[in-house]
Amino acid sequence: MKAAKFDYARPRDLAEATKLLAQGNGAAKALAGGQSLGPMLNLRLARPGLLVDISRLEELKAVSDGGDHWRIGAGVTHSRLEDAAGRMPGAEMICLVAAGIAYRSVRNRGTIGGSLAHADPAADWPLALAALGATVEIAGPKGKRRVAAQALMSGAFTTALDDAELIAGVTVPKLSAKARWGYYKFCIKPGEFPEASAAVVFDSARNAARVFIGALDGPPVALSGIAVAVAASGALPGAAEIDAAVARAAPSLDAVDRRLHAAVLSRALQQAVAP
Amino acid sequence: MDAQNIAGEGIGARVRRKEDARHLRGRGSFVSDMVLPGQSEVAFLRSPVAHGRIRRVVKPKGHESAIYLRADLEGAKAIVTPLTIPGYKPSEHHPLAHEKVRFVGEPIALCVGATRAEAEDLAERIELEIDELPALVDAHAARANAEVRVHDHWSDNLFLTLNFENGFAAGSAGADIVVKREVNLSRQAMVPMEGKAVLAHWDERADQLVVHSSTQVPHIIRVGLAQFLGLGEGQIRIVSPDVGGGFGYKCVLQPEELCVAWLAIRHRRPFRYIEDRREHLVAGANARQHHYRITAYADRAGRLKAVDAEISIDGGAYSAWPFTVGLEPGQATGNLPGPYDFRGYRCKTHCVATNKPGFLPYRGVARTGVCFAMELVIDAVARAAGREPWQVRHDNLVPATAMPYDNVTRKHYDSGDYPKSLLTAKEKIGFDAWRERQKRGEADGRRIGIGFATYCEQSAHGVGVFSAWGLPMIPGYDNATVRVTPDGGLELSAGVHSHGQGMETTLAQIAHQVLGVELGKIRVVLGDTALTPFSTGTYASRSIVMAGGAVANACKTLAPRLAAIGAHLMQCAVNTVRVENGQVAGPLRAVAFRDIAEAFYMRPERLPPDVDPGGLEATVAFKPKVDTGAFSYASHAAVVAVNTALGQVEILDYVIVADCGTQVNPMVVEGQTLGGAAQGLGTALYEETPYDANGQPLASTFADYMLPGANEVPAIRIFHTQTPSPYTEYGIKGMGEGGAIAPPAVIFNAVNDALKDLGVEVSETPLTPRRLLTAIAAAEARREGTKP
Ligand SMILES: Cc1cc2nc3c(=O)[nH]c(=O)nc-3n(C[C@H](O)[C@H](O)[C@H](O)COP(=O)(O)OP(=O)(O)OC[C@H]3O[C@@H](n4cnc5c(N)ncnc54)[C@H](O)[C@@H]3O)c2cc1C
């Protein structure tokens, strides 16, 4: 379980990083916290010819208050967001989600950008950021572009990024004081990837009503019917309604998984609608 | 034990472990810490398929000399393990695959590089052509299938079938209650922190092959390597340094040990192999997989009359040396009746060859399985009788007044009060209050359940038991050497090994008990065939009984010699002196061992003319008076809260009431109990290596293989009683395995208690959310009268 041979480069800035990636022609890979890539290298599931280490790029490490949103650099670690609890008004959900990822030693290194790019269907950020209506900032040799967090992940472990592109950061709209949200995941043991997960955000002040479930075969799936219904009623839908919505959203789930996802979604909704 | 001793350093004292100082500072010395000049690293190319015929293996051009196949290992024999049980078929286990591969992860080629990564690069570049054969993945299917065979020269896929019957017809006749159950334990790995690790070199000065290996049984590895490599035993030295957990994984000769030793002999330089976690999870999934069909016959009150069982053990591809796959069915058949008193028993046990790693004896050896089956059935009988499971369990346990007791499989239970341990567990867990709370219901909708399990654990069993199985190696006498050093300290050495059991401390405590030398001046040497007397090693909860008894005997042999010299130095009669506190005390004064040792080694003119030429060193053996085993026993009790929406089980409380006879060091006993219980909880709730239909293991990293961690193991409360064994030195009983035996039984009984009203009964480990939710859904469907 040792990595195959690779070259290693440590670019000075984002521009150099994307240039190196472009030169790699698909054989170069960015290294951020290494919490997903490290094991894949050692298992020889990933065999890049060149590792472009972006973990020390200061440009990627800022967290800034943009007035109606927070901008979080791609290189910000989960633990920094966890530790920002109480200091990021309007992004309380971000801090809570960060604190629930893996365990502290993984959070100390793993980054929000790495997690989005890795695109594990069971990961926390793709789900939470979709529910929050976040936008992902992408830097490439040809400049920057932005995509909705919800649209970044195209399938299990695949994204809309091309080989030379890097995630630079995410912007997350702040929730208003009236916003209600819920986040629930069920793991066989804490620190493991979840069996089922759900994120819900209701913010009438911003016209937002989003309900997503995660830990499926592919990207998180929106349950807009439930979102609209709950936004209107402010009440928890019935069990049968939730079950049916999950079945529609994720038709390939078997009975046991559907039951589990419905139970998890109902808990996330409960957090949001609870008085 | 008197109070003074318990406060001191002798038997019963709660002293801290000597070995902790180095381990807590990260200064232990494991094979992976060792580097010899010119050392090469080894990686194995392992089979990617479960079953197939090897058509072609092509070494990459230019690297032929760094890669070895079976045919290259001249002089290395296949590991074949005989057993005298009629019908047993031994396997031929070549150190590298020969003609066929029989499980995913079986070593095919040996690759040598300057680093492990380079060795792995070579392994990748080998061209491998295998004609795949249908994989035998399920033991029942493999038994029914004689067309496809794991071992072509066999007539079927059975390692062996054991039949036992005693009083069954009489016992089962006219029973009021007949309860049938199917019980299943999944396959798992043992997952020691340190996997296999071996470093071999040739010592030119000693003209010896020196093998540093992470093993529980250094002397047995020497016997094995000598036998399978064709060397004289004197040409081999095995050193087992610090070992990061054994659990049975390291009590057999590993093909990897054979390969690396062969390289060192061939090239006369050092080679090292360190198993990585993926190799362990793939090629080491070799434990626990049992299937039971069990029927209990009882009277109206649930008093057992007879038990009938058919057990199927998924033995994997190969029978290990020296314990064989026969150990598991033997232990299962013999131990299923457990701590219970009934007179009718019939059991048929099949051990089936499949395309999986060969079964090894894991901590608890078969007893985790039989305890699981038996305890689930006891609860089922109680439900059928409409009585509390603890009551039915209690009424069936062998009573203290019946001890010593010969059970239905002719096991000789030496001592104990099994019912009292159960009643104590019931009291300590606060049974009545939990039943009350269970009736009231939980605000969060979870369901409370209370479970019990009682077992007895045969420890330190010897000649009679093992020779009945006809193993190639029968443990009998264990040896220890005790030497007084010139400064009056002690050096103890024994051929058992310690890999977490704290024997460097507890053996010293026993020596202290006899000779009174302070622990700080007692060194314990283990794990090196050059420095220790022969022992078959550490397994079967035997070491503290056997090596401890031998240390006591050796110390007792030295005591009169020390007394004679001491008396002479004090010029008094030998019958007026006592050996105590590291000195010889006479009527007027005392002489320290230091003075006696100085006289013996440095100032011989002071010695009496008739001094015992045996000197201040003795190697003495020990075997218990009756060597059918000293039986430890325990009752576990647990309270769980079951979330029926998520299929989640939380352990609210867990109590263990254990009796291992005289405790040499209660803190070490607790540590062993806790560690074992954590592993048992792993079996109960988390650990599993599932296979797909082609025999591919589906849990090859810790992302898929769940282990219990600090969050999952509750604050277990341990209580102890001490019923000394009449047969062993100081009444000590072994207890290294016990903790791992009962947790699956107790957790499942608790969950079944919680879900009784829903008609849910679970009986397959591990109890994952999926299994639990599936059982709940099936019960719902039954209630609604629809098909599940
Ligand atoms: C034991 C364990 C448990 C875990 N549990 C969870 C969990 O419960 N929930 C969860 O969400 N995650 C979990 N993770 C994953 C963890 O969150 C990782 O940190 C994350 O998936 C990857 O982030 P990283 O910074 O380590 O990225 P790396 O491992 O360095 O990279 C991952 C991938 O992303 C690419 N990449 C990295 N940064 C960028 C970028 N800025 N732009 C484009 N591509 C980039 C890399 O090239 C690589 O392909 C767990 C990990 C471990 C080891």
mmCIF file of N, CA and C in Angstrom, chain B residues 493-542:
data_model
loop_
_atom_site.group_PDB
_atom_site.id
_atom_site.type_symbol
_atom_site.label_atom_id
_atom_site.label_comp_id
_atom_site.label_asym_id
_atom_site.label_seq_id
_atom_site.Cartn_x
_atom_site.Cartn_y
_atom_site.Cartn_z
ATOM 1 N N SER B 493 12.887 -16.045 32.664
ATOM 2 C CA SER B 493 12.601 -16.180 31.245
ATOM 3 C C SER B 493 11.647 -17.337 31.024
ATOM 4 N N ALA B 494 10.786 -17.135 30.062
ATOM 5 C CA ALA B 494 9.793 -18.163 29.753
ATOM 6 C C ALA B 494 9.529 -18.138 28.255
ATOM 7 N N GLY B 495 9.121 -19.267 27.729
ATOM 8 C CA GLY B 495 8.951 -19.403 26.276
ATOM 9 C C GLY B 495 7.606 -18.941 25.766
ATOM 10 N N VAL B 496 6.732 -18.545 26.680
ATOM 11 C CA VAL B 496 5.487 -17.919 26.222
ATOM 12 C C VAL B 496 5.829 -16.510 25.767
ATOM 13 N N HIS B 497 4.865 -15.809 25.222
ATOM 14 C CA HIS B 497 5.142 -14.433 24.858
ATOM 15 C C HIS B 497 4.039 -13.535 25.389
ATOM 16 N N SER B 498 4.331 -12.259 25.432
ATOM 17 C CA SER B 498 3.369 -11.297 25.954
ATOM 18 C C SER B 498 3.166 -10.233 24.904
ATOM 19 N N HIS B 499 1.927 -10.067 24.464
ATOM 20 C CA HIS B 499 1.665 -9.049 23.439
ATOM 21 C C HIS B 499 0.462 -8.253 23.858
ATOM 22 N N GLY B 500 0.611 -7.598 24.991
ATOM 23 C CA GLY B 500 -0.482 -6.818 25.530
ATOM 24 C C GLY B 500 -1.003 -7.383 26.842
ATOM 25 N N GLN B 501 -0.601 -8.599 27.177
ATOM 26 C CA GLN B 501 -1.145 -9.246 28.364
ATOM 27 C C GLN B 501 -0.459 -8.829 29.657
ATOM 28 N N GLY B 502 0.619 -8.071 29.570
ATOM 29 C CA GLY B 502 1.279 -7.597 30.789
ATOM 30 C C GLY B 502 2.073 -8.653 31.534
ATOM 31 N N MET B 503 2.540 -9.672 30.810
ATOM 32 C CA MET B 503 3.220 -10.777 31.504
ATOM 33 C C MET B 503 4.586 -10.392 32.052
ATOM 34 N N GLU B 504 5.176 -9.329 31.515
ATOM 35 C CA GLU B 504 6.456 -8.893 32.097
ATOM 36 C C GLU B 504 6.228 -8.446 33.540
ATOM 37 N N THR B 505 5.009 -8.054 33.818
ATOM 38 C CA THR B 505 4.663 -7.619 35.166
ATOM 39 C C THR B 505 4.141 -8.777 36.008
ATOM 40 N N THR B 506 3.195 -9.528 35.449
ATOM 41 C CA THR B 506 2.529 -10.531 36.282
ATOM 42 C C THR B 506 3.447 -11.711 36.610
ATOM 43 N N LEU B 507 4.329 -12.087 35.677
ATOM 44 C CA LEU B 507 5.277 -13.157 36.019
ATOM 45 C C LEU B 507 6.212 -12.676 37.122
ATOM 46 N N ALA B 508 6.597 -11.409 37.059
ATOM 47 C CA ALA B 508 7.455 -10.851 38.112
ATOM 48 C C ALA B 508 6.708 -10.851 39.448
ATOM 49 N N GLN B 509 5.417 -10.576 39.391
ATOM 50 C CA GLN B 509 4.643 -10.577 40.639
ATOM 51 C C GLN B 509 4.628 -11.966 41.284
ATOM 52 N N ILE B 510 4.580 -12.984 40.446
ATOM 53 C CA ILE B 510 4.583 -14.350 40.988
ATOM 54 C C ILE B 510 5.941 -14.654 41.618
ATOM 55 N N ALA B 511 7.018 -14.248 40.950
ATOM 56 C CA ALA B 511 8.350 -14.460 41.524
ATOM 57 C C ALA B 511 8.484 -13.696 42.839
ATOM 58 N N HIS B 512 7.927 -12.497 42.842
ATOM 59 C CA HIS B 512 7.969 -11.697 44.061
ATOM 60 C C HIS B 512 7.222 -12.405 45.189
ATOM 61 N N GLN B 513 6.116 -13.031 44.825
ATOM 62 C CA GLN B 513 5.320 -13.740 45.819
ATOM 63 C C GLN B 513 6.151 -14.825 46.511
ATOM 64 N N VAL B 514 7.013 -15.483 45.751
ATOM 65 C CA VAL B 514 7.789 -16.588 46.328
ATOM 66 C C VAL B 514 9.046 -16.076 47.019
ATOM 67 N N LEU B 515 9.761 -15.173 46.368
ATOM 68 C CA LEU B 515 11.090 -14.820 46.875
ATOM 69 C C LEU B 515 11.152 -13.413 47.476
ATOM 70 N N GLY B 516 10.122 -12.616 47.240
ATOM 71 C CA GLY B 516 10.084 -11.307 47.883
ATOM 72 C C GLY B 516 11.022 -10.272 47.286
ATOM 73 N N VAL B 517 11.626 -10.575 46.145
ATOM 74 C CA VAL B 517 12.484 -9.579 45.500
ATOM 75 C C VAL B 517 11.595 -8.459 44.949
ATOM 76 N N GLU B 518 12.020 -7.221 45.145
ATOM 77 C CA GLU B 518 11.168 -6.112 44.681
ATOM 78 C C GLU B 518 11.041 -6.137 43.153
ATOM 79 N N LEU B 519 9.874 -5.734 42.655
ATOM 80 C CA LEU B 519 9.596 -5.841 41.219
ATOM 81 C C LEU B 519 10.614 -5.095 40.380
ATOM 82 N N GLY B 520 11.082 -3.987 40.878
ATOM 83 C CA GLY B 520 12.048 -3.185 40.133
ATOM 84 C C GLY B 520 13.342 -3.941 39.862
ATOM 85 N N LYS B 521 13.584 -4.998 40.614
ATOM 86 C CA LYS B 521 14.811 -5.771 40.413
ATOM 87 C C LYS B 521 14.551 -7.110 39.719
ATOM 88 N N ILE B 522 13.346 -7.251 39.170
ATOM 89 C CA ILE B 522 13.039 -8.497 38.447
ATOM 90 C C ILE B 522 12.852 -8.182 36.967
ATOM 91 N N ARG B 523 13.678 -8.784 36.143
ATOM 92 C CA ARG B 523 13.534 -8.617 34.698
ATOM 93 C C ARG B 523 12.888 -9.856 34.122
ATOM 94 N N VAL B 524 12.019 -9.651 33.164
ATOM 95 C CA VAL B 524 11.359 -10.789 32.526
ATOM 96 C C VAL B 524 11.745 -10.811 31.056
ATOM 97 N N VAL B 525 12.255 -11.930 30.620
ATOM 98 C CA VAL B 525 12.684 -12.078 29.228
ATOM 99 C C VAL B 525 11.751 -13.070 28.539
ATOM 100 N N LEU B 526 11.168 -12.626 27.441
ATOM 101 C CA LEU B 526 10.220 -13.474 26.709
ATOM 102 C C LEU B 526 10.526 -13.385 25.219
ATOM 103 N N GLY B 527 9.998 -14.302 24.463
ATOM 104 C CA GLY B 527 9.924 -14.117 23.026
ATOM 105 C C GLY B 527 11.194 -14.383 22.234
ATOM 106 N N ASP B 528 12.181 -15.015 22.801
ATOM 107 C CA ASP B 528 13.428 -15.234 22.062
ATOM 108 C C ASP B 528 13.858 -16.678 22.304
ATOM 109 N N THR B 529 13.912 -17.462 21.230
ATOM 110 C CA THR B 529 14.237 -18.879 21.438
ATOM 111 C C THR B 529 15.656 -19.070 21.969
ATOM 112 N N ALA B 530 16.515 -18.068 21.761
ATOM 113 C CA ALA B 530 17.878 -18.220 22.267
ATOM 114 C C ALA B 530 17.959 -17.931 23.758
ATOM 115 N N LEU B 531 17.001 -17.228 24.269
ATOM 116 C CA LEU B 531 17.093 -16.764 25.654
ATOM 117 C C LEU B 531 16.051 -17.363 26.575
ATOM 118 N N THR B 532 15.143 -18.146 26.009
ATOM 119 C CA THR B 532 14.060 -18.658 26.856
ATOM 120 C C THR B 532 13.915 -20.163 26.680
ATOM 121 N N PRO B 533 13.454 -20.844 27.718
ATOM 122 C CA PRO B 533 13.225 -22.287 27.590
ATOM 123 C C PRO B 533 11.984 -22.554 26.744
ATOM 124 N N PHE B 534 11.860 -23.747 26.262
ATOM 125 C CA PHE B 534 10.793 -24.088 25.316
ATOM 126 C C PHE B 534 9.397 -23.911 25.911
ATOM 127 N N SER B 535 8.538 -23.382 25.093
ATOM 128 C CA SER B 535 7.109 -23.411 25.395
ATOM 129 C C SER B 535 6.380 -23.437 24.076
ATOM 130 N N THR B 536 5.191 -23.996 24.056
ATOM 131 C CA THR B 536 4.403 -23.946 22.823
ATOM 132 C C THR B 536 3.844 -22.551 22.592
ATOM 133 N N GLY B 537 3.935 -21.682 23.611
ATOM 134 C CA GLY B 537 3.619 -20.279 23.360
ATOM 135 C C GLY B 537 2.349 -19.792 24.013
ATOM 136 N N THR B 538 1.952 -18.625 23.555
ATOM 137 C CA THR B 538 0.823 -17.922 24.182
ATOM 138 C C THR B 538 -0.426 -18.053 23.323
ATOM 139 N N TYR B 539 -1.415 -18.774 23.842
ATOM 140 C CA TYR B 539 -2.716 -18.944 23.179
ATOM 141 C C TYR B 539 -3.590 -19.645 24.204
ATOM 142 N N ALA B 540 -4.849 -19.781 23.920
ATOM 143 C CA ALA B 540 -5.770 -20.573 24.753
ATOM 144 C C ALA B 540 -5.747 -20.149 26.223
ATOM 145 N N SER B 541 -5.567 -18.883 26.495
ATOM 146 C CA SER B 541 -5.622 -18.356 27.866
ATOM 147 C C SER B 541 -4.770 -19.194 28.815
ATOM 148 N N ARG B 542 -3.564 -19.515 28.367
ATOM 149 C CA ARG B 542 -2.780 -20.471 29.115
ATOM 150 C C ARG B 542 -1.577 -19.878 29.828
#
